[in-house]
Amino acid sequence: MKQYILFFLFIISITVNFAQNEQTKLELDAHYPLWLKTEDSRTDQTSGITFIKADSCGKYFLLADDIGKIHSLLIRNDNSFEIKTIAFSDSAEKFVAGLPKADFEEIVFDPVTSSVYLSIEGNGNNFKNYVGIYKLHFVNDKFPYKEISYFEKINFTPTKLFYEYTDKNIGYEGLAVDSNYFYLGLEGFVTNYQFADSTLIFIANKSDHNIINQIDTKNLGIHTVCGLFSDKDYSLWGIDRNQCKIFHIELDKNLNVSNSNLFDCSTKMPGYPELNYRPSLESITMDNKKNLYLVDDPWKEVYVPEQSILDKLDSSTIQKYKEYIPIIFKYKIINN
């Protein structure tokens, strides 16, 4: 009898989840995807994006490159970009130079406190000395940000738990914040260079940085967490890079999962909607109009399409792929 009850509950769970997916859809914006490039500036290995604000000039974002760069991005008229690299003070430059690899991953803006946080992955034999979440302090500490004065490491506790599943080049690629909590998404578990079929999201108090709960993604069908964003309390949007999926998780007041959904990511090429490439999507954010933005951190081994696809592209597009220019996607959330 117990087996039949469990099977019945499993069928109900599938039916409910399917119904939720039917109610909410993601629609790729007609102007997107686009290259993260202007005539005189570009990003490189972009692994983080966060929305800051919107005004009459457009929408403002911060971008993080995993080669140790932070940029500001202004999107005008929905598809015109202005990209500016943010300077580092001598102190900030010294910190970055001391990293085995300036492996910047997720970046997030907290609208409650106007703070900006950056996740850095650890590398080298002493990777635990570097992996972590850092608060960015800016000269004048107000927008528009022009120079980072220093990086402040946030100490999460229990320390053993925070570092337990990190490794060389494996850290918290997902980072989000709401009114009360930090959400720390571990990229994934790796064995023999292969990712497992699930990972963890730690939930920590903003007040004391103490980890008080965790989400095991195995039953949610999420293999990797490579981007997180909280659009409101107890709500998380994220990216499962390895499955090329967008996910949405809703929590109850006890921080347990109440609902979850998975959505397919587009693999369309900029300018060639009938053709596809292999993206490596690594960050997600949402603007003031509830549009989602995702960025692609090019996986160089597979980013350039095969020759049969290249033969269908113009020379400018081919060059962008060969220069590993990142791509940005924009989705509209459609609630039926």
Short mmCIF file of C-alpha atoms in Angstrom, two decimals:
data_model
loop_
_atom_site.label_atom_id
_atom_site.label_comp_id
_atom_site.label_asym_id
_atom_site.label_seq_id
_atom_site.Cartn_x
_atom_site.Cartn_y
_atom_site.Cartn_z
CA MET A 1 0.00 0.00 0.00
CA LYS A 2 2.80 2.42 0.89
CA GLN A 3 4.36 1.95 -2.57
CA TYR A 4 1.04 2.76 -4.27
CA ILE A 5 0.61 5.89 -2.14
CA LEU A 6 4.12 7.08 -2.98
CA PHE A 7 3.50 6.43 -6.68
CA PHE A 8 0.20 8.36 -6.53
CA LEU A 9 1.88 11.30 -4.83
CA PHE A 10 4.65 11.22 -7.44
CA ILE A 11 2.06 11.42 -10.27
CA ILE A 12 0.34 14.34 -8.53
CA SER A 13 3.69 16.11 -8.18
CA ILE A 14 4.40 15.71 -11.91
CA THR A 15 0.90 16.93 -12.81
CA VAL A 16 1.16 20.02 -10.59
CA ASN A 17 4.60 20.89 -11.91
CA PHE A 18 3.39 20.49 -15.51
CA ALA A 19 0.43 22.76 -14.81
CA GLN A 20 2.72 25.41 -13.36
CA ASN A 21 4.91 25.25 -16.45
CA GLU A 22 1.78 25.71 -18.57
CA GLN A 23 0.87 28.84 -16.58
CA THR A 24 4.26 30.52 -16.91
CA LYS A 25 6.28 30.70 -20.11
CA LEU A 26 9.50 32.41 -21.10
CA GLU A 27 9.56 34.15 -24.47
CA LEU A 28 12.83 35.25 -26.08
CA ASP A 29 12.74 38.98 -26.84
CA ALA A 30 12.60 39.71 -30.58
CA HIS A 31 15.79 41.85 -30.45
CA TYR A 32 17.86 39.09 -28.80
CA PRO A 33 20.32 37.38 -28.56
CA LEU A 34 22.96 40.08 -29.07
CA TRP A 35 26.77 40.26 -28.90
CA LEU A 36 28.17 41.94 -25.76
CA LYS A 37 30.21 44.31 -27.87
CA THR A 38 30.25 47.88 -29.14
CA GLU A 39 32.42 49.48 -31.82
CA ASP A 40 35.20 50.19 -29.33
CA SER A 41 34.59 47.96 -26.30
CA ARG A 42 33.72 44.37 -25.42
CA THR A 43 33.55 41.98 -22.51
CA ASP A 44 35.59 38.80 -22.16
CA GLN A 45 34.52 35.51 -20.53
CA THR A 46 31.51 37.24 -18.97
CA SER A 47 30.15 35.15 -16.11
CA GLY A 48 28.08 37.66 -14.11
CA ILE A 49 25.34 40.23 -14.71
CA THR A 50 23.20 42.22 -12.28
CA PHE A 51 20.61 44.94 -12.85
CA ILE A 52 21.14 48.26 -11.03
CA LYS A 53 18.49 50.77 -12.14
CA ALA A 54 16.58 52.30 -15.04
CA ASP A 55 16.07 55.93 -16.01
CA SER A 56 15.32 58.00 -19.10
CA CYS A 57 18.71 57.07 -20.59
CA GLY A 58 18.16 53.32 -20.38
CA LYS A 59 18.88 50.36 -18.13
CA TYR A 60 22.07 49.99 -16.11
CA PHE A 61 23.83 46.75 -15.22
CA LEU A 62 27.14 45.52 -13.84
CA LEU A 63 29.05 42.72 -15.57
CA ALA A 64 31.74 40.45 -14.15
CA ASP A 65 34.34 38.72 -16.34
CA ASP A 66 36.17 35.67 -15.03
CA ILE A 67 39.45 37.20 -16.15
CA GLY A 68 39.21 39.77 -13.33
CA LYS A 69 37.27 42.65 -14.88
CA ILE A 70 34.11 44.50 -13.80
CA HIS A 71 32.16 46.58 -16.32
CA SER A 72 29.14 48.83 -16.34
CA LEU A 73 26.60 48.18 -19.08
CA LEU A 74 24.00 50.69 -20.28
CA ILE A 75 21.31 49.35 -22.62
CA ARG A 76 19.60 52.10 -24.60
CA ASN A 77 16.47 51.57 -26.70
CA ASP A 78 16.56 47.90 -25.73
CA ASN A 79 19.42 46.93 -28.06
CA SER A 80 22.11 49.64 -28.06
CA PHE A 81 25.01 49.04 -25.66
CA GLU A 82 27.52 51.20 -23.83
CA ILE A 83 30.21 49.23 -21.98
CA LYS A 84 32.73 50.84 -19.61
CA THR A 85 35.37 49.02 -17.59
CA ILE A 86 35.42 50.03 -13.91
CA ALA A 87 38.84 50.97 -12.58
CA PHE A 88 40.54 49.40 -9.54
CA SER A 89 42.32 51.42 -6.86
CA ASP A 90 45.91 50.45 -6.05
CA SER A 91 44.63 48.40 -3.11
CA ALA A 92 42.02 46.61 -5.22
CA GLU A 93 44.53 46.02 -8.01
CA LYS A 94 46.97 44.50 -5.52
CA PHE A 95 44.28 42.14 -4.23
CA VAL A 96 43.36 40.95 -7.73
CA ALA A 97 47.01 40.54 -8.70
CA GLY A 98 47.51 38.30 -5.65
CA LEU A 99 44.86 35.79 -6.77
CA PRO A 100 46.09 32.59 -8.45
CA LYS A 101 43.40 33.40 -11.05
CA ALA A 102 41.08 36.39 -11.00
CA ASP A 103 38.13 34.05 -11.38
CA PHE A 104 35.19 36.44 -10.96
CA GLU A 105 31.91 34.57 -11.31
CA GLU A 106 28.56 35.87 -10.07
CA ILE A 107 27.84 39.52 -9.29
CA VAL A 108 24.71 40.76 -7.51
CA PHE A 109 23.25 44.13 -6.50
CA ASP A 110 21.22 44.25 -3.28
CA PRO A 111 18.52 46.93 -3.80
CA VAL A 112 17.71 46.94 -0.07
CA THR A 113 21.19 48.07 1.02
CA SER A 114 22.61 49.23 -2.37
CA SER A 115 25.50 46.82 -1.79
CA VAL A 116 27.26 44.89 -4.56
CA TYR A 117 28.62 41.38 -3.97
CA LEU A 118 30.96 39.29 -6.08
CA SER A 119 31.61 35.56 -5.99
CA ILE A 120 35.21 34.52 -6.67
CA GLU A 121 36.25 30.93 -7.31
CA GLY A 122 39.42 29.56 -5.77
CA ASN A 123 42.29 28.12 -7.76
CA GLY A 124 45.66 26.57 -6.96
CA ASN A 125 46.55 24.30 -4.04
CA ASN A 126 45.36 26.88 -1.50
CA PHE A 127 42.04 27.56 -3.25
CA LYS A 128 40.14 27.86 0.04
CA ASN A 129 42.10 31.03 0.82
CA TYR A 130 40.49 32.75 -2.15
CA VAL A 131 37.08 31.19 -2.85
CA GLY A 132 34.23 33.20 -1.37
CA ILE A 133 31.77 36.07 -1.50
CA TYR A 134 33.21 39.58 -1.50
CA LYS A 135 31.51 42.92 -0.93
CA LEU A 136 32.70 45.52 -3.44
CA HIS A 137 33.44 48.96 -2.03
CA PHE A 138 33.42 51.78 -4.55
CA VAL A 139 35.00 55.20 -4.41
CA ASN A 140 32.16 57.52 -3.27
CA ASP A 141 30.06 54.32 -2.83
CA LYS A 142 27.26 55.50 -5.08
CA PHE A 143 26.15 55.00 -8.64
CA PRO A 144 27.52 55.52 -11.28
CA TYR A 145 30.41 53.33 -10.13
CA LYS A 146 33.75 54.40 -11.57
CA GLU A 147 36.37 52.81 -9.31
CA ILE A 148 36.49 49.91 -6.86
CA SER A 149 38.37 50.89 -3.72
CA TYR A 150 38.66 47.44 -2.09
CA PHE A 151 37.26 43.90 -1.82
CA GLU A 152 35.85 42.84 1.57
CA LYS A 153 35.49 39.08 2.11
CA ILE A 154 32.25 38.01 3.81
CA ASN A 155 32.77 35.31 6.44
CA PHE A 156 29.95 32.77 6.31
CA THR A 157 29.48 30.27 9.11
CA PRO A 158 29.77 27.42 9.82
CA THR A 159 33.09 27.86 8.05
CA LYS A 160 33.56 24.11 7.55
CA LEU A 161 30.21 23.83 5.77
CA PHE A 162 30.84 26.87 3.56
CA TYR A 163 34.11 25.41 2.25
CA GLU A 164 33.20 21.72 2.42
CA TYR A 165 32.20 21.22 -1.21
CA THR A 166 34.44 23.81 -2.85
CA ASP A 167 37.43 22.73 -4.90
CA LYS A 168 39.90 24.07 -7.43
CA ASN A 169 37.78 26.07 -9.86
CA ILE A 170 34.57 24.97 -8.08
CA GLY A 171 32.78 27.55 -5.97
CA TYR A 172 29.58 29.53 -5.69
CA GLU A 173 28.64 30.40 -9.27
CA GLY A 174 25.15 31.26 -8.08
CA LEU A 175 24.64 34.19 -5.71
CA ALA A 176 21.40 35.98 -4.86
CA VAL A 177 20.06 38.14 -2.05
CA ASP A 178 16.60 39.15 -0.86
CA SER A 179 15.43 41.17 2.14
CA ASN A 180 16.64 38.66 4.70
CA TYR A 181 18.87 36.02 3.13
CA PHE A 182 21.87 35.22 0.97
CA TYR A 183 21.47 32.31 -1.44
CA LEU A 184 24.75 30.57 -2.30
CA GLY A 185 24.54 28.22 -5.26
CA LEU A 186 27.34 25.68 -5.49
CA GLU A 187 28.29 25.12 -9.14
CA GLY A 188 28.15 21.36 -8.70
CA PHE A 189 29.88 18.21 -7.54
CA VAL A 190 32.66 16.86 -9.76
CA THR A 191 34.03 13.31 -9.86
CA ASN A 192 36.60 12.29 -12.47
CA TYR A 193 35.97 15.58 -14.30
CA GLN A 194 32.23 14.83 -14.58
CA PHE A 195 29.47 16.85 -12.89
CA ALA A 196 26.91 14.97 -10.81
CA ASP A 197 23.15 15.22 -11.36
CA SER A 198 22.53 17.67 -8.52
CA THR A 199 24.04 20.31 -6.28
CA LEU A 200 23.27 22.49 -3.23
CA ILE A 201 22.02 25.99 -2.55
CA PHE A 202 22.89 27.28 0.93
CA ILE A 203 20.65 29.87 2.60
CA ALA A 204 22.34 32.26 5.05
CA ASN A 205 21.08 35.13 7.17
CA LYS A 206 22.00 38.59 5.92
CA SER A 207 22.29 39.75 9.51
CA ASP A 208 25.05 37.39 10.70
CA HIS A 209 26.01 35.40 7.55
CA ASN A 210 25.10 32.14 9.30
CA ILE A 211 24.01 29.29 7.00
CA ILE A 212 20.64 28.10 8.33
CA ASN A 213 19.29 25.86 5.57
CA GLN A 214 20.17 24.21 2.28
CA ILE A 215 18.32 23.12 -0.85
CA ASP A 216 19.28 19.81 -2.43
CA THR A 217 18.46 20.18 -6.14
CA LYS A 218 18.33 16.46 -6.94
CA ASN A 219 14.55 16.16 -6.73
CA LEU A 220 14.17 19.43 -8.64
CA GLY A 221 15.95 18.11 -11.73
CA ILE A 222 18.69 20.77 -11.46
CA HIS A 223 22.23 19.49 -12.15
CA THR A 224 24.30 22.69 -11.82
CA VAL A 225 23.75 26.17 -10.40
CA CYS A 226 25.66 28.72 -12.47
CA GLY A 227 23.56 31.81 -11.85
CA LEU A 228 20.98 32.97 -9.29
CA PHE A 229 18.69 35.97 -8.91
CA SER A 230 15.99 36.77 -6.36
CA ASP A 231 13.17 38.90 -7.76
CA LYS A 232 11.34 38.95 -4.43
CA ASP A 233 11.51 37.31 -1.01
CA TYR A 234 11.49 33.49 -1.14
CA SER A 235 11.80 33.43 -4.95
CA LEU A 236 14.86 32.33 -6.94
CA TRP A 237 15.54 32.32 -10.67
CA GLY A 238 18.63 30.47 -11.81
CA ILE A 239 20.58 28.75 -14.57
CA ASP A 240 21.45 25.10 -14.89
CA ARG A 241 24.30 25.57 -17.37
CA ASN A 242 24.97 21.91 -18.04
CA GLN A 243 21.36 21.22 -19.03
CA CYS A 244 20.84 24.61 -20.68
CA LYS A 245 17.81 25.27 -18.45
CA ILE A 246 16.40 28.24 -16.58
CA PHE A 247 14.82 27.32 -13.26
CA HIS A 248 12.46 29.06 -10.85
CA ILE A 249 12.22 27.99 -7.21
CA GLU A 250 9.69 29.30 -4.69
CA LEU A 251 10.16 28.78 -0.96
CA ASP A 252 7.77 28.85 1.96
CA LYS A 253 8.40 30.86 5.12
CA ASN A 254 10.31 27.91 6.57
CA LEU A 255 12.70 28.05 3.58
CA ASN A 256 11.48 24.77 2.14
CA VAL A 257 10.77 24.42 -1.58
CA SER A 258 7.07 24.91 -2.31
CA ASN A 259 7.20 25.10 -6.13
CA SER A 260 9.82 24.68 -8.85
CA ASN A 261 9.85 24.90 -12.64
CA LEU A 262 12.34 24.30 -15.44
CA PHE A 263 12.41 26.17 -18.76
CA ASP A 264 14.46 25.55 -21.89
CA CYS A 265 17.12 28.13 -22.81
CA SER A 266 17.42 29.40 -26.35
CA THR A 267 20.49 28.38 -28.35
CA LYS A 268 19.81 30.77 -31.23
CA MET A 269 22.65 32.72 -32.84
CA PRO A 270 22.62 36.53 -32.99
CA GLY A 271 21.31 37.49 -36.42
CA TYR A 272 20.60 33.88 -37.39
CA PRO A 273 17.49 32.72 -35.50
CA GLU A 274 17.26 29.59 -37.65
CA LEU A 275 20.73 28.41 -36.53
CA ASN A 276 21.99 27.20 -33.17
CA TYR A 277 25.26 27.09 -31.23
CA ARG A 278 26.29 25.68 -27.86
CA PRO A 279 25.98 28.35 -25.15
CA SER A 280 27.49 28.23 -21.67
CA LEU A 281 25.04 30.42 -19.76
CA GLU A 282 26.37 31.51 -16.39
CA SER A 283 24.39 34.39 -14.92
CA ILE A 284 20.86 35.73 -14.71
CA THR A 285 19.21 38.96 -13.57
CA MET A 286 15.90 40.80 -13.93
CA ASP A 287 15.16 44.43 -14.82
CA ASN A 288 12.45 46.72 -13.44
CA LYS A 289 9.97 45.46 -16.06
CA LYS A 290 10.40 41.80 -15.01
CA ASN A 291 12.49 40.87 -18.05
CA LEU A 292 15.20 38.25 -17.55
CA TYR A 293 18.74 38.71 -18.90
CA LEU A 294 21.27 35.88 -19.27
CA VAL A 295 24.92 36.05 -20.31
CA ASP A 296 27.11 33.46 -21.99
CA ASP A 297 30.61 32.79 -20.70
CA PRO A 298 32.06 31.18 -23.86
CA TRP A 299 33.26 27.62 -23.38
CA LYS A 300 36.11 27.87 -25.83
CA GLU A 301 36.29 24.19 -26.76
CA VAL A 302 32.75 24.20 -28.18
CA TYR A 303 31.84 27.89 -28.65
CA VAL A 304 32.90 28.15 -32.29
CA PRO A 305 30.30 26.29 -34.41
CA GLU A 306 31.32 23.47 -36.70
CA GLN A 307 32.38 24.27 -40.24
CA SER A 308 29.03 23.34 -41.81
CA ILE A 309 27.42 26.08 -39.67
CA LEU A 310 30.23 28.60 -40.21
CA ASP A 311 29.73 28.26 -43.95
CA LYS A 312 26.26 29.80 -43.50
CA LEU A 313 27.49 32.85 -41.54
CA ASP A 314 28.80 36.22 -42.64
CA SER A 315 32.47 37.01 -42.01
CA SER A 316 31.71 39.44 -39.14
CA THR A 317 29.72 36.80 -37.21
CA ILE A 318 32.42 34.19 -37.80
CA GLN A 319 35.04 36.58 -36.43
CA LYS A 320 32.96 37.29 -33.30
CA TYR A 321 32.75 33.58 -32.56
CA LYS A 322 36.46 33.12 -33.14
CA GLU A 323 37.19 36.06 -30.81
CA TYR A 324 34.88 34.47 -28.18
CA ILE A 325 32.66 37.55 -27.85
CA PRO A 326 30.04 36.79 -25.15
CA ILE A 327 26.33 36.81 -25.99
CA ILE A 328 23.40 38.22 -24.00
CA PHE A 329 19.82 36.89 -24.03
CA LYS A 330 16.62 38.61 -22.89
CA TYR A 331 13.38 36.86 -21.99
CA LYS A 332 9.89 38.09 -21.27
CA ILE A 333 7.95 36.24 -18.57
CA ILE A 334 4.50 35.34 -19.87
CA ASN A 335 1.92 34.44 -17.21
CA ASN A 336 -1.16 32.81 -18.75
#
